[in-house]
PDB file of C-alpha atoms in Angstrom:
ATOM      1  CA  UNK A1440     -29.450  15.944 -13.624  1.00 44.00           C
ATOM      2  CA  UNK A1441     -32.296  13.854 -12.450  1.00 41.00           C
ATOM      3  CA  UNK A1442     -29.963  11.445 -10.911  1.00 42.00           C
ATOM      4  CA  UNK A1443     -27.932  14.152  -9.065  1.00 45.00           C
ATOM      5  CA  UNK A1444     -30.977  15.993  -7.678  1.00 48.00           C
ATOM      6  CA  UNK A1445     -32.150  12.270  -6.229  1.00 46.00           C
ATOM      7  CA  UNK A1446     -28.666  11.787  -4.374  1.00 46.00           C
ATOM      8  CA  UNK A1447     -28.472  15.336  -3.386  1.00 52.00           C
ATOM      9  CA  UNK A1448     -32.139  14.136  -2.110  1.00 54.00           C
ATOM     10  CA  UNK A1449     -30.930  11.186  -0.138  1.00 52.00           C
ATOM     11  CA  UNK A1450     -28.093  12.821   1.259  1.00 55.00           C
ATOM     12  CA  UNK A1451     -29.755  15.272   2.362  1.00 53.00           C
ATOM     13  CA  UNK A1452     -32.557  13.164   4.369  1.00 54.00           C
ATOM     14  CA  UNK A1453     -29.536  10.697   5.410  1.00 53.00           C
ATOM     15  CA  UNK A1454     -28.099  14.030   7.309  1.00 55.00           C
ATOM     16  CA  UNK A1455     -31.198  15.488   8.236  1.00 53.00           C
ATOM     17  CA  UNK A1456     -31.916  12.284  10.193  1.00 55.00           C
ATOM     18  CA  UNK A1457     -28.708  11.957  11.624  1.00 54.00           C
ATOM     19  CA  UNK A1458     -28.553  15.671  12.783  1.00 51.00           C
ATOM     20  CA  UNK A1459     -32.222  14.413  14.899  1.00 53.00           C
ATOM     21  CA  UNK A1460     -30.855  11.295  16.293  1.00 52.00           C
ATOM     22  CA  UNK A1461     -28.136  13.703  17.737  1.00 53.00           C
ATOM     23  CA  UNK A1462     -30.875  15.811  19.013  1.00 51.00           C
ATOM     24  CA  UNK A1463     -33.142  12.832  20.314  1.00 51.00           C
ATOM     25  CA  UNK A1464     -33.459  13.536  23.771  1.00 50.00           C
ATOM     26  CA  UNK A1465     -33.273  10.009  24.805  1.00 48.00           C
ATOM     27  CA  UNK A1466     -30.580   8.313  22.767  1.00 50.00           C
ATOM     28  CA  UNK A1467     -31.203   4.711  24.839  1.00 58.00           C
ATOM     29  CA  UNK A1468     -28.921   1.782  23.780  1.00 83.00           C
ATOM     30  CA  UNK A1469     -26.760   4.013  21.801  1.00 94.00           C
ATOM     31  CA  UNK A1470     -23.081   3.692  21.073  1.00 96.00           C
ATOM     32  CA  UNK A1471     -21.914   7.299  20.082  1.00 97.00           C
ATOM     33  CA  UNK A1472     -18.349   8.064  18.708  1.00 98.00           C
ATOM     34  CA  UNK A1473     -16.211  10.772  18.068  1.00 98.00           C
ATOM     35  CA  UNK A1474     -12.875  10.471  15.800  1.00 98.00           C
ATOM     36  CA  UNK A1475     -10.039  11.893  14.162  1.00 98.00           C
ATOM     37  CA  UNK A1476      -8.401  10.907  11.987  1.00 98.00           C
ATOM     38  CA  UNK A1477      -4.662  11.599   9.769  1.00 98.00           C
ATOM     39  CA  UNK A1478      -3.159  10.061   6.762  1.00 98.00           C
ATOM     40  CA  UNK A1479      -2.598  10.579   2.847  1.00 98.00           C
ATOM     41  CA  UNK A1480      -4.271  11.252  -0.050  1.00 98.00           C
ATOM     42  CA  UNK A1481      -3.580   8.875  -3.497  1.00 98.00           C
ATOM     43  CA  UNK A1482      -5.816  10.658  -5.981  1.00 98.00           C
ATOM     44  CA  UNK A1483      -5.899   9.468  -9.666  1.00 98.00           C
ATOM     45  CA  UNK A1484      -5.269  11.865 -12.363  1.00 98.00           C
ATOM     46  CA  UNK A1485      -8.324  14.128 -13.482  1.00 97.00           C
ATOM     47  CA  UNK A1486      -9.712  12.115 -16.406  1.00 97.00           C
ATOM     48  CA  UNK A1487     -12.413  12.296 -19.061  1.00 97.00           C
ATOM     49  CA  UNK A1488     -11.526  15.899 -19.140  1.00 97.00           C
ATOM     50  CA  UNK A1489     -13.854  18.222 -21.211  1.00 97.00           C
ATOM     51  CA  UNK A1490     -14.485  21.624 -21.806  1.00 97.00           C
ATOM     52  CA  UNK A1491     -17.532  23.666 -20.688  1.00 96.00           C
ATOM     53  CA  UNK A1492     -19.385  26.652 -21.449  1.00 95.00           C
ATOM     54  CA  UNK A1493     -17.391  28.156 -24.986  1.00 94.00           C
ATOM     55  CA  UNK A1494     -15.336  25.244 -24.559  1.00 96.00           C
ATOM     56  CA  UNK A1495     -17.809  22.808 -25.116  1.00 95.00           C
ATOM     57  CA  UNK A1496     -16.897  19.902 -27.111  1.00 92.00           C
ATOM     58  CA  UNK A1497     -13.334  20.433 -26.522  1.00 94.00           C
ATOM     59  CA  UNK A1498     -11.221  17.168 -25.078  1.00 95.00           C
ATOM     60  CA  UNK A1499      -8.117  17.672 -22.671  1.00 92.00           C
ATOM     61  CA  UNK A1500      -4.960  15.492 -21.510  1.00 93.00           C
ATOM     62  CA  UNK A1501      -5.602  13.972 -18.286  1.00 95.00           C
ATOM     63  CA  UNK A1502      -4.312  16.364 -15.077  1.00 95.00           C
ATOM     64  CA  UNK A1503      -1.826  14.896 -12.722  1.00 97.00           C
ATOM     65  CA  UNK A1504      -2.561  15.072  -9.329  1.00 98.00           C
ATOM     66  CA  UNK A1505      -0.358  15.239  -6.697  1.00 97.00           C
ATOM     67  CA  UNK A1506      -0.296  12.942  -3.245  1.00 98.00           C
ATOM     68  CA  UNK A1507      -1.351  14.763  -0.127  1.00 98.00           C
ATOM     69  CA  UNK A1508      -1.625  14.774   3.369  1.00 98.00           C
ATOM     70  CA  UNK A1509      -5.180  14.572   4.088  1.00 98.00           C
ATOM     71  CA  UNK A1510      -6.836  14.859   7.941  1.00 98.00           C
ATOM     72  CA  UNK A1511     -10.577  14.881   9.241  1.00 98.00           C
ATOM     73  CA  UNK A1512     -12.551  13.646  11.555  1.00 98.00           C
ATOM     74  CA  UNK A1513     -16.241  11.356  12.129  1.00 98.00           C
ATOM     75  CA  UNK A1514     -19.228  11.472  14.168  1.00 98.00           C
ATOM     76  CA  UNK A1515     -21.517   8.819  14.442  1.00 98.00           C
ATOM     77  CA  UNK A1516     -23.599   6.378  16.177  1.00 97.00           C
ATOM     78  CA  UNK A1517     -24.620   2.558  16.426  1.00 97.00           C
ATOM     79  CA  UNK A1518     -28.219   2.322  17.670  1.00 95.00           C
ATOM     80  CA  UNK A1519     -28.379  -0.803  20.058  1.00 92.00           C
ATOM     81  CA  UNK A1520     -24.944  -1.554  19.809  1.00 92.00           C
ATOM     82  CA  UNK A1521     -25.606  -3.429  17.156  1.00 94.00           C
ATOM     83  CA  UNK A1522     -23.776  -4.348  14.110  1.00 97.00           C
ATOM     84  CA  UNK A1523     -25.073  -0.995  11.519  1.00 97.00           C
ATOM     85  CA  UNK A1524     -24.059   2.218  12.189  1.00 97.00           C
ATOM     86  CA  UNK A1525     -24.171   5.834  10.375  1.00 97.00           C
ATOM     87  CA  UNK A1526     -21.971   7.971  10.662  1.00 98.00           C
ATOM     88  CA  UNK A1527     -20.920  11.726   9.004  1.00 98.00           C
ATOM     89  CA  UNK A1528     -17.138  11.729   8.108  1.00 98.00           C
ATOM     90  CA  UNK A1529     -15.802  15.317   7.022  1.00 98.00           C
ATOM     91  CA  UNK A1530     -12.121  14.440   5.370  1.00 98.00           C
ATOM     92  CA  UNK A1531      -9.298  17.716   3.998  1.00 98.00           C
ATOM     93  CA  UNK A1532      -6.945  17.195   1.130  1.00 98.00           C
ATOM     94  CA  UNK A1533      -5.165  19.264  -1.408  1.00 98.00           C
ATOM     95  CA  UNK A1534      -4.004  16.730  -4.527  1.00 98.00           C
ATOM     96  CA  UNK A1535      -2.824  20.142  -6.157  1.00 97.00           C
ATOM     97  CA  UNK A1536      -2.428  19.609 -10.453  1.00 96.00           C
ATOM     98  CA  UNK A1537       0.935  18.566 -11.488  1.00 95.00           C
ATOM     99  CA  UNK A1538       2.660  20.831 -14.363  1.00 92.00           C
ATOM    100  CA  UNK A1539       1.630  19.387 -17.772  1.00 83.00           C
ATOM    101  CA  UNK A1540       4.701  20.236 -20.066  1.00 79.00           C
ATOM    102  CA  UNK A1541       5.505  23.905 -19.746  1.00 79.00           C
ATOM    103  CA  UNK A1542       1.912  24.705 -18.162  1.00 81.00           C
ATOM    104  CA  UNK A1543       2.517  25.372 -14.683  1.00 87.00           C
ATOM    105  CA  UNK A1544       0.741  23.576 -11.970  1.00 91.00           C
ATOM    106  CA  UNK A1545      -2.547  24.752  -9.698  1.00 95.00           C
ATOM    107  CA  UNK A1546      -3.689  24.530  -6.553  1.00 97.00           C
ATOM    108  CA  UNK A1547      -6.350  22.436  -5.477  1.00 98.00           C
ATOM    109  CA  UNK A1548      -8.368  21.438  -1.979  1.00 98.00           C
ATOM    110  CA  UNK A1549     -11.268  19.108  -1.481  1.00 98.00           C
ATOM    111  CA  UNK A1550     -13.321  18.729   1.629  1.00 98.00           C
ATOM    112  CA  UNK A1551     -15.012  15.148   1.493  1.00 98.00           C
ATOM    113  CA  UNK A1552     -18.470  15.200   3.586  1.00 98.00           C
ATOM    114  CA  UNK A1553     -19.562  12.059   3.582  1.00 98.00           C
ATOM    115  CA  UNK A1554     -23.105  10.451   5.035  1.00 98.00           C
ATOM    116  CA  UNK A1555     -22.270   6.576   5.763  1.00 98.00           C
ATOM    117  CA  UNK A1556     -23.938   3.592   6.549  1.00 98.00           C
ATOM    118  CA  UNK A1557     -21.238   1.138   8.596  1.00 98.00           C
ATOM    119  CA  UNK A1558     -21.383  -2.802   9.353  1.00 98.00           C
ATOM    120  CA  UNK A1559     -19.121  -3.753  11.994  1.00 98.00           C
ATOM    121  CA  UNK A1560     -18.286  -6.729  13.487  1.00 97.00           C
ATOM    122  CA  UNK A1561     -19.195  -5.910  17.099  1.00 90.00           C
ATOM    123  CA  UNK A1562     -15.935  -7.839  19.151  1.00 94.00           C
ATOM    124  CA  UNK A1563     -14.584  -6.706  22.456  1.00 94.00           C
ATOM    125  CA  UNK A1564     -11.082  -5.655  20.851  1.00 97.00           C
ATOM    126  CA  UNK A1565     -11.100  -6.144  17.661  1.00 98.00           C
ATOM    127  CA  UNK A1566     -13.855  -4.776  15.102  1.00 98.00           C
ATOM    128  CA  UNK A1567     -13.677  -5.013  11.493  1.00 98.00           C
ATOM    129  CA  UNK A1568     -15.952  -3.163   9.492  1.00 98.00           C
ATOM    130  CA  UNK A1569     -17.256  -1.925   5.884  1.00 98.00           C
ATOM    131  CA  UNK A1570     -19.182   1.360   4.652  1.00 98.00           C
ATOM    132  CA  UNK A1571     -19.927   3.498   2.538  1.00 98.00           C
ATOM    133  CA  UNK A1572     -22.820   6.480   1.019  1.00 98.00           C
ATOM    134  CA  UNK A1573     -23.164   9.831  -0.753  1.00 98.00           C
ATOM    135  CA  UNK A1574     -20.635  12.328  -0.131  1.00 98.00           C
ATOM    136  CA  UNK A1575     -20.735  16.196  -0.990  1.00 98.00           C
ATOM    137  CA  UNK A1576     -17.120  17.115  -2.449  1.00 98.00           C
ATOM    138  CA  UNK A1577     -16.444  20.760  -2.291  1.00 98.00           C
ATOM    139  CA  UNK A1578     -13.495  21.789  -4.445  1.00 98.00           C
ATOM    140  CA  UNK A1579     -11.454  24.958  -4.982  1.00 98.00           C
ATOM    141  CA  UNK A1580      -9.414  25.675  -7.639  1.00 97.00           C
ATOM    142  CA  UNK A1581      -6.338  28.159  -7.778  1.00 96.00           C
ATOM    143  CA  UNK A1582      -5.837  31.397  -8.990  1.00 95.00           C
ATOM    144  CA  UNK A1583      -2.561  30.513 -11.593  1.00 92.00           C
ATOM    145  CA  UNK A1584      -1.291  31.881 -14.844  1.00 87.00           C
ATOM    146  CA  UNK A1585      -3.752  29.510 -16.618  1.00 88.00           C
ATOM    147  CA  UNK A1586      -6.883  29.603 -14.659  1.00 93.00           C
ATOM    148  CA  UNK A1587      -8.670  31.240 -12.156  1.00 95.00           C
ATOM    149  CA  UNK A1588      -9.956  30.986  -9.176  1.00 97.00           C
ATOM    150  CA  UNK A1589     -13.111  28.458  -8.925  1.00 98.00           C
ATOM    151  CA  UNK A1590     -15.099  27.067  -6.505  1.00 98.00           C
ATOM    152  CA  UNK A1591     -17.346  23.926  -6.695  1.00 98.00           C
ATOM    153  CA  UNK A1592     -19.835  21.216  -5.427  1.00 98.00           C
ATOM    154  CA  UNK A1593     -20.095  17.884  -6.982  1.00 98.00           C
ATOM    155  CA  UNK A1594     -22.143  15.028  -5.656  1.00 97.00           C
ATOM    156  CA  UNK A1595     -20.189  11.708  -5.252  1.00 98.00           C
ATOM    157  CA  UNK A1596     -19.633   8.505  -3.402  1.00 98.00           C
ATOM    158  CA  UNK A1597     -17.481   6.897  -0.795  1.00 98.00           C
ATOM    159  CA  UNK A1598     -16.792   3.595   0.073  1.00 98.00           C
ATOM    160  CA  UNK A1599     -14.230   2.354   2.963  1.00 98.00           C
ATOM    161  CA  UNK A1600     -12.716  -0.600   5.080  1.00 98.00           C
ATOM    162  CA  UNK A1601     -10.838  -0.413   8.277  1.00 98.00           C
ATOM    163  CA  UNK A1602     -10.232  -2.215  11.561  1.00 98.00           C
ATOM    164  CA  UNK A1603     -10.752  -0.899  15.385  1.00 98.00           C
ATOM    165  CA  UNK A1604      -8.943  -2.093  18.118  1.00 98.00           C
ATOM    166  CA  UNK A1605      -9.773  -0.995  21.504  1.00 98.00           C
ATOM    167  CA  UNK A1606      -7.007  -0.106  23.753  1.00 98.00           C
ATOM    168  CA  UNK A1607      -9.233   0.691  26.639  1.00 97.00           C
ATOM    169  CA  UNK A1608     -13.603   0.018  26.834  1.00 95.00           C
ATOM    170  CA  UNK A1609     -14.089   3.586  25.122  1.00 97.00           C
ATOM    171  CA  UNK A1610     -10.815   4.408  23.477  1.00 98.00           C
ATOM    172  CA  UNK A1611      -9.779   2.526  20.258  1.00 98.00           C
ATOM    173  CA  UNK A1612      -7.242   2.911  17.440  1.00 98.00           C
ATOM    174  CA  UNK A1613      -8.597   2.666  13.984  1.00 98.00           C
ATOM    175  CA  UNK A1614      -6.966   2.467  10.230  1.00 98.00           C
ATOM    176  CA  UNK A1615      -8.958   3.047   7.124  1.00 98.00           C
ATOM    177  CA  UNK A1616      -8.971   2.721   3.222  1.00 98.00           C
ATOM    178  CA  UNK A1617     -11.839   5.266   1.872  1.00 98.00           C
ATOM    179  CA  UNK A1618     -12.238   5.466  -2.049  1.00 98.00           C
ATOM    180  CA  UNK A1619     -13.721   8.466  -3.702  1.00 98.00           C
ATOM    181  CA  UNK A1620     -15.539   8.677  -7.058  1.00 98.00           C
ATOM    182  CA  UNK A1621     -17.051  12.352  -8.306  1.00 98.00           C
ATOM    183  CA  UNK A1622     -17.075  14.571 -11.121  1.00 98.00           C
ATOM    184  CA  UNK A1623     -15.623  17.998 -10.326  1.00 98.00           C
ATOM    185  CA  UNK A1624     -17.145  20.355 -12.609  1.00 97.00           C
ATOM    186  CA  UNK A1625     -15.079  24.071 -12.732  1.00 98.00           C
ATOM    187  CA  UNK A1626     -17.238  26.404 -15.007  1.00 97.00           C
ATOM    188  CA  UNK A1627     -15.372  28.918 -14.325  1.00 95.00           C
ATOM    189  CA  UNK A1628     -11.955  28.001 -14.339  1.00 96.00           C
ATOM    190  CA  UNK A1629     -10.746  29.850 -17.777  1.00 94.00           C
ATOM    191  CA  UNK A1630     -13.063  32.982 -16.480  1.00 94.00           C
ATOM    192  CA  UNK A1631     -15.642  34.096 -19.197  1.00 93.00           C
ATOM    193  CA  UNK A1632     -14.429  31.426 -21.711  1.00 94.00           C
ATOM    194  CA  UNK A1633     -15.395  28.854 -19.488  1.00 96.00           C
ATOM    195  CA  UNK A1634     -14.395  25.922 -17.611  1.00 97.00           C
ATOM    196  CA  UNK A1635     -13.978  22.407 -17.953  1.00 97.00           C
ATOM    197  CA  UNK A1636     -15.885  18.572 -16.355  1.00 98.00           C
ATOM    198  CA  UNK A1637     -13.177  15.729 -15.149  1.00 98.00           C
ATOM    199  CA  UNK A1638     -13.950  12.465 -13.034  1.00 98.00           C
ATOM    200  CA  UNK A1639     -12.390  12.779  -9.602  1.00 98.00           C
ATOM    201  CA  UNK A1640     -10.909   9.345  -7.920  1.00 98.00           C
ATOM    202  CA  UNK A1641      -9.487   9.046  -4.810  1.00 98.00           C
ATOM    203  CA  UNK A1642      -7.823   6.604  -2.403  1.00 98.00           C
ATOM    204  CA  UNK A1643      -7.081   7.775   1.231  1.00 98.00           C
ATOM    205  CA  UNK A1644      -5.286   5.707   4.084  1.00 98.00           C
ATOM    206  CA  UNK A1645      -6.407   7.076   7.576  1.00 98.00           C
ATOM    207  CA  UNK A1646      -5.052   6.317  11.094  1.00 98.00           C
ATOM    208  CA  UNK A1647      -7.250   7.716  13.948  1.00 98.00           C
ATOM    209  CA  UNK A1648      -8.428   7.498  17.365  1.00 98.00           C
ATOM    210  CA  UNK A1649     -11.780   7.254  18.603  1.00 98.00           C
ATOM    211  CA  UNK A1650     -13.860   8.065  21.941  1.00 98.00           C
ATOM    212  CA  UNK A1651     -16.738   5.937  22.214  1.00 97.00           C
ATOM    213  CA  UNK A1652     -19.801   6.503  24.748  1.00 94.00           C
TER     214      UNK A1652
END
């Protein structure tokens, strides 16, 4: 608990600073960007799974998840147009559970809002670079014959690689690798009886396009 309050901390200073370097009124040697980005979602199966609430104590088999398309898009900025950056990178998927014998299957989304820190390698055309920070994961859970409907927040982390390559001064194409770690936590998936804790582990492959200015 301690822990999670302190990232919740962080990431919430990390965006609070980023939303007033947005609003700075003189952004001077700044390289800006916008993005958006397309590609798929590879998400591990839901493990460590444990009950909550009444369920307490209980162990489950792991959940299949299924692969997804997953889109989004970034916002960020390189002060000096130097080699760190930050950036805020809002990502969509839906690894929905697989059947597990005869229990049917349920819906599932995540929204990935992620607050990174970025090291590039500032070339003309080509730019390599590395990331990575706290990320808010907001998932929803489906209304099926087993569960019901649940909504929740987890604190987690992202890291990612990718490559740019300018096709013109401000426009460049971009592909990414992003992996997610988290712990989903559904108290109120079974409805009164309670819910249940898994780990939630991701890997995404983007392709984008991005306006710099």
């Amino acid at each position: 608990m301690v822990w999670t309050r302190f990232v919740c901390s962080r990431l919430s200073a990390g965006l609070l600073g980023f939303v007033l370097l947005l609003c700075s009124p003189s952004p001077i040697r700044a390289e800006w960007y916008v993005a958006a980005q397309l590609g798929a979602n590879f998400a591990d199966p839901l493990r460590n799974v444990r009950g909550s609430g009444t369920l307490a104590g209980l162990d489950a088999p792991n959940f299949n998840l299924k692969t997804s398309p997953a889109f989004g898009g970034k916002l960020g900025v390189f002060p000096g147009h130097g080699l760190f950056g930050i950036e805020l990178d809002v990502s969509h998927s839906t690894p929905h559970i697989k059947n597990l014998d005869d229990v049917p299957g349920t819906h599932l989304s995540v929204t990935n809002i992620g607050a990174h820190v970025v090291l590039r390698y500032p070339g003309v055309t080509w730019q390599p670079y590395i990331g990575g920070g706290p990320a808010l994961l907001v998932a929803r859970l489906g209304r099926s014959s087993t569960t019901e409907s649940d909504t929740q927040v987890s604190v987690g982390g992202n890291v990612l690689v990718g490559i740019r390559a300018f096709v013109t001064p401000k426009v460049a194409l971009f592909t990414e690798y992003k992996y997610t770690d988290s712990t989903f936590r559904f108290g109120g998936a079974f409805g009164p009886v309670g819910g249940f804790d898994a780990t939630y582990r991701a890997h995404q492959l983007f392709v984008g396009l991005s306006y710099h200015f």
